[in-house]
Amino acid sequence: MLNKDFTVTPWYVEGAIDYNKLIKQFGTERISENILYRLEKITGDIHFMLKRGIFFSHRDLHKILDVYEQNNKFFVYTGRGPSGNTHIGHLIPWILTKWIQDKFNTNVYFQLSDDEKFFANKNITLSTTSRFAYENAIDFIALGFKPNNTKIIINTKNINNLYPLTCQIAKKINLSNVKAVFGFTNDTNIGMIFYTALQSAPCFIENKPVLIPLGIDQDPHFRITRDIAPKIGKIKPAIIHGMMMPSLLGINSKMSTSQKNSVIYTTDSPNIVKNKINKYAFSGGQSDIKMHRKKGGDPSVDIAYQYMHMFFEPDDKKLKKIHDDYISGRLLTGELKSMTITKINEFLEKHQHRRDEAVKHIDEYVLQ
Ligand code: TYM
């Protein structure tokens, strides 16, 4: 997946991602007006993350819509590699997952790959990743999923549920496949080499078509899954790809648990959010107020604006006003940051209450 301007792999994202190039590089399809029209016809509304192109690309989404229109069922699968606390970028695919579940009345499976993060990271123990699995599960549940139609799979705990499927898959993936897709070398541990089979297994946990909402960095795993699906008599998983929420430090890197000052965690207090945005959020504004009033700001690189656009201001009219005021210089960087801080803290206050409730119910969700 190497490109001279940017790199996108499941374990490494760097540079300013050109999503048009990525569609070509990965061989996916842009979400067309026609697909949006079909989605709107079925659901009666379009989630703002779809309307704004935050979810911009797919594989076989039209086939999932065909399945639904023919009165057949599909299910939804997504996940998290528990290497640390949940940040607000992780929530993006999960929020769309919830929307799809509500609109299409589907079952949802959520995989916590504590094994993967142990294999991928030299400095983390398995007990740490397993602890973060529970911590991350709380955020997922807090988004409103219900235990009657949502199951959480923790890889090290639920391996008995996954292993027969994993074996079917692993037998069809050879070393050169994973080398070609992930660039593995002789130094790569065999846990990593095997891991794609585990991330693929939940695609076939029900004998129905599956739709996977995810950040586009996870697509390479499922490219392999899609290649082998027909070889084991299964339907290729369909995918809907989201953009990566940028780091606080700027649009040239993604928000990532491994970079402390780049992240807003779901557990951050209002004061911490305020300090992080004020101190670190890259500004598209001018160097002083006089210049800003004259020249205006650039929302396309302004992190506070980007967070409003991707997540925290669902109202199109309000967002347009912020955009236009910023460009014209009427809205100052400090004012935009302060609006964004308020919005993030409003969201997090509710989310943290729901986390307190969710923590009591995790066992009801974990696959038995
Ligand atoms: P992980 O833990 O890296 O990320 C979890 C989900 O969040 C997405 N994501 C982001 N989305 C927007 N902005 C960001 N800055 C950002 N960072 C991460 C990821 O694309 C992902 O959808 N191997 C997986 C765990 C996994 C999984 C799955 C993910 C297991 N099964 C099925 C998707 C679907 C991982 O490490 O994700």
Coordinates of C-alpha atoms in Angstrom, one line a residue, residues 201-350:
A201 CA -13.9 -15.4 10.7
P202 CA -16.8 -13.3 12.0
C203 CA -17.7 -12.5 8.3
F204 CA -19.1 -16.0 8.2
I205 CA -20.5 -16.4 11.7
E206 CA -24.0 -16.3 10.3
N207 CA -25.0 -18.0 7.0
K208 CA -26.1 -14.6 5.5
P209 CA -24.4 -11.8 3.6
V210 CA -22.4 -9.4 5.8
L211 CA -21.8 -5.7 5.7
I212 CA -18.7 -4.3 7.4
P213 CA -18.5 -0.6 8.3
L214 CA -14.9 0.4 9.0
G215 CA -12.2 3.0 8.6
I216 CA -10.5 2.4 5.2
D217 CA -7.2 1.4 6.9
Q218 CA -8.8 -2.0 7.7
D219 CA -9.8 -2.8 4.1
P220 CA -6.6 -4.9 3.2
H221 CA -7.7 -7.7 5.6
F222 CA -11.1 -8.0 3.9
R223 CA -9.6 -7.9 0.4
I224 CA -8.0 -11.2 1.3
T225 CA -11.3 -12.4 2.9
R226 CA -13.1 -11.5 -0.3
D227 CA -10.6 -13.5 -2.4
I228 CA -11.0 -16.6 -0.4
A229 CA -14.8 -16.5 0.3
P230 CA -15.8 -18.3 -2.9
K231 CA -13.1 -20.9 -2.3
I232 CA -14.8 -21.9 1.0
G233 CA -18.4 -21.6 -0.5
K234 CA -19.1 -18.3 1.2
I235 CA -20.4 -14.9 0.1
K236 CA -17.9 -12.1 -0.2
P237 CA -18.3 -9.6 2.6
A238 CA -19.5 -6.2 1.6
I239 CA -17.8 -3.2 3.0
I240 CA -18.4 0.5 3.6
H241 CA -15.3 2.6 4.1
G242 CA -15.0 5.7 6.3
M243 CA -12.3 8.4 6.2
M244 CA -9.7 8.6 9.0
M245 CA -10.3 11.3 11.6
P246 CA -7.2 13.4 11.6
S247 CA -4.9 13.9 14.5
L248 CA -5.2 17.1 16.6
L249 CA -1.8 18.0 15.2
G250 CA -3.0 18.3 11.6
I251 CA -4.6 16.6 8.6
N252 CA -1.3 14.9 7.7
S253 CA -1.7 12.1 10.3
K254 CA -4.7 10.2 11.7
M255 CA -5.9 10.3 15.2
S256 CA -4.1 7.3 16.8
T257 CA -3.9 5.9 20.3
S258 CA -0.1 5.6 19.9
Q259 CA 0.4 9.4 19.7
K260 CA -0.7 10.9 23.0
N261 CA -1.1 14.5 21.9
S262 CA -3.0 13.7 18.8
V263 CA -6.0 12.2 20.5
I264 CA -9.2 13.0 22.3
Y265 CA -10.3 10.0 24.3
T266 CA -13.9 9.2 25.1
T267 CA -13.0 9.4 28.8
D268 CA -11.3 12.8 28.6
S269 CA -12.8 15.4 31.1
P270 CA -14.2 18.7 29.8
N271 CA -11.0 20.5 30.9
I272 CA -8.7 18.1 29.2
V273 CA -10.7 18.5 25.9
K274 CA -10.5 22.2 26.3
N275 CA -6.8 22.2 26.8
K276 CA -6.1 19.7 24.0
I277 CA -8.1 21.6 21.5
N278 CA -6.7 25.0 22.5
K279 CA -3.1 23.8 22.7
Y280 CA -2.8 21.2 20.0
A281 CA -5.6 21.5 17.4
F282 CA -4.0 22.8 14.2
S283 CA -5.5 26.0 13.1
G284 CA -6.3 27.0 9.5
G285 CA -6.6 30.7 10.7
Q286 CA -4.2 33.5 10.0
S287 CA -1.3 34.5 12.3
D288 CA -3.1 37.5 13.8
I289 CA -6.7 38.8 14.1
K290 CA -6.2 41.7 11.6
M291 CA -4.9 39.3 8.9
H292 CA -7.6 36.8 9.7
R293 CA -10.4 39.4 9.3
K294 CA -8.8 40.3 6.0
K295 CA -7.9 37.0 4.5
G296 CA -10.1 34.5 6.4
G297 CA -9.3 31.0 7.5
D298 CA -8.9 27.6 5.7
P299 CA -11.4 25.1 7.0
S300 CA -9.9 22.3 4.9
V301 CA -6.9 22.1 7.1
D302 CA -8.4 23.4 10.3
I303 CA -8.7 20.6 12.8
A304 CA -11.6 22.1 14.9
Y305 CA -13.6 22.6 11.7
Q306 CA -12.8 19.1 10.5
Y307 CA -14.1 17.6 13.8
M308 CA -17.3 19.5 13.4
H309 CA -17.6 18.4 9.8
M310 CA -16.9 14.7 10.4
F311 CA -18.7 14.3 13.7
F312 CA -19.8 17.0 16.0
E313 CA -22.1 19.3 13.9
P314 CA -24.7 17.1 12.2
D315 CA -26.8 20.2 11.2
D316 CA -25.8 21.1 7.6
K317 CA -27.1 24.7 7.9
K318 CA -25.1 25.4 11.0
L319 CA -22.0 23.8 9.6
K320 CA -22.3 25.9 6.4
K321 CA -22.5 29.0 8.5
I322 CA -19.4 28.1 10.4
H323 CA -17.6 27.3 7.1
D324 CA -18.6 30.5 5.4
D325 CA -18.0 32.7 8.5
Y326 CA -14.5 31.2 8.9
I327 CA -13.6 31.6 5.2
S328 CA -14.8 35.2 5.3
G329 CA -12.8 36.0 8.5
R330 CA -16.0 36.8 10.5
L331 CA -15.3 33.8 12.7
L332 CA -11.9 33.7 14.5
T333 CA -9.9 30.6 15.3
G334 CA -10.5 31.0 19.0
E335 CA -14.2 31.2 18.5
L336 CA -14.3 28.2 16.3
K337 CA -12.2 26.2 18.8
S338 CA -14.5 27.3 21.6
M339 CA -17.6 26.1 19.6
T340 CA -15.9 22.8 18.9
I341 CA -14.9 22.3 22.6
T342 CA -18.6 22.9 23.6
K343 CA -19.9 20.4 21.1
I344 CA -17.3 17.7 21.9
N345 CA -17.9 18.1 25.6
E346 CA -21.7 18.0 25.2
F347 CA -21.3 14.7 23.3
L348 CA -18.8 13.3 25.8
E349 CA -20.9 14.2 28.9
K350 CA -23.7 12.1 27.6

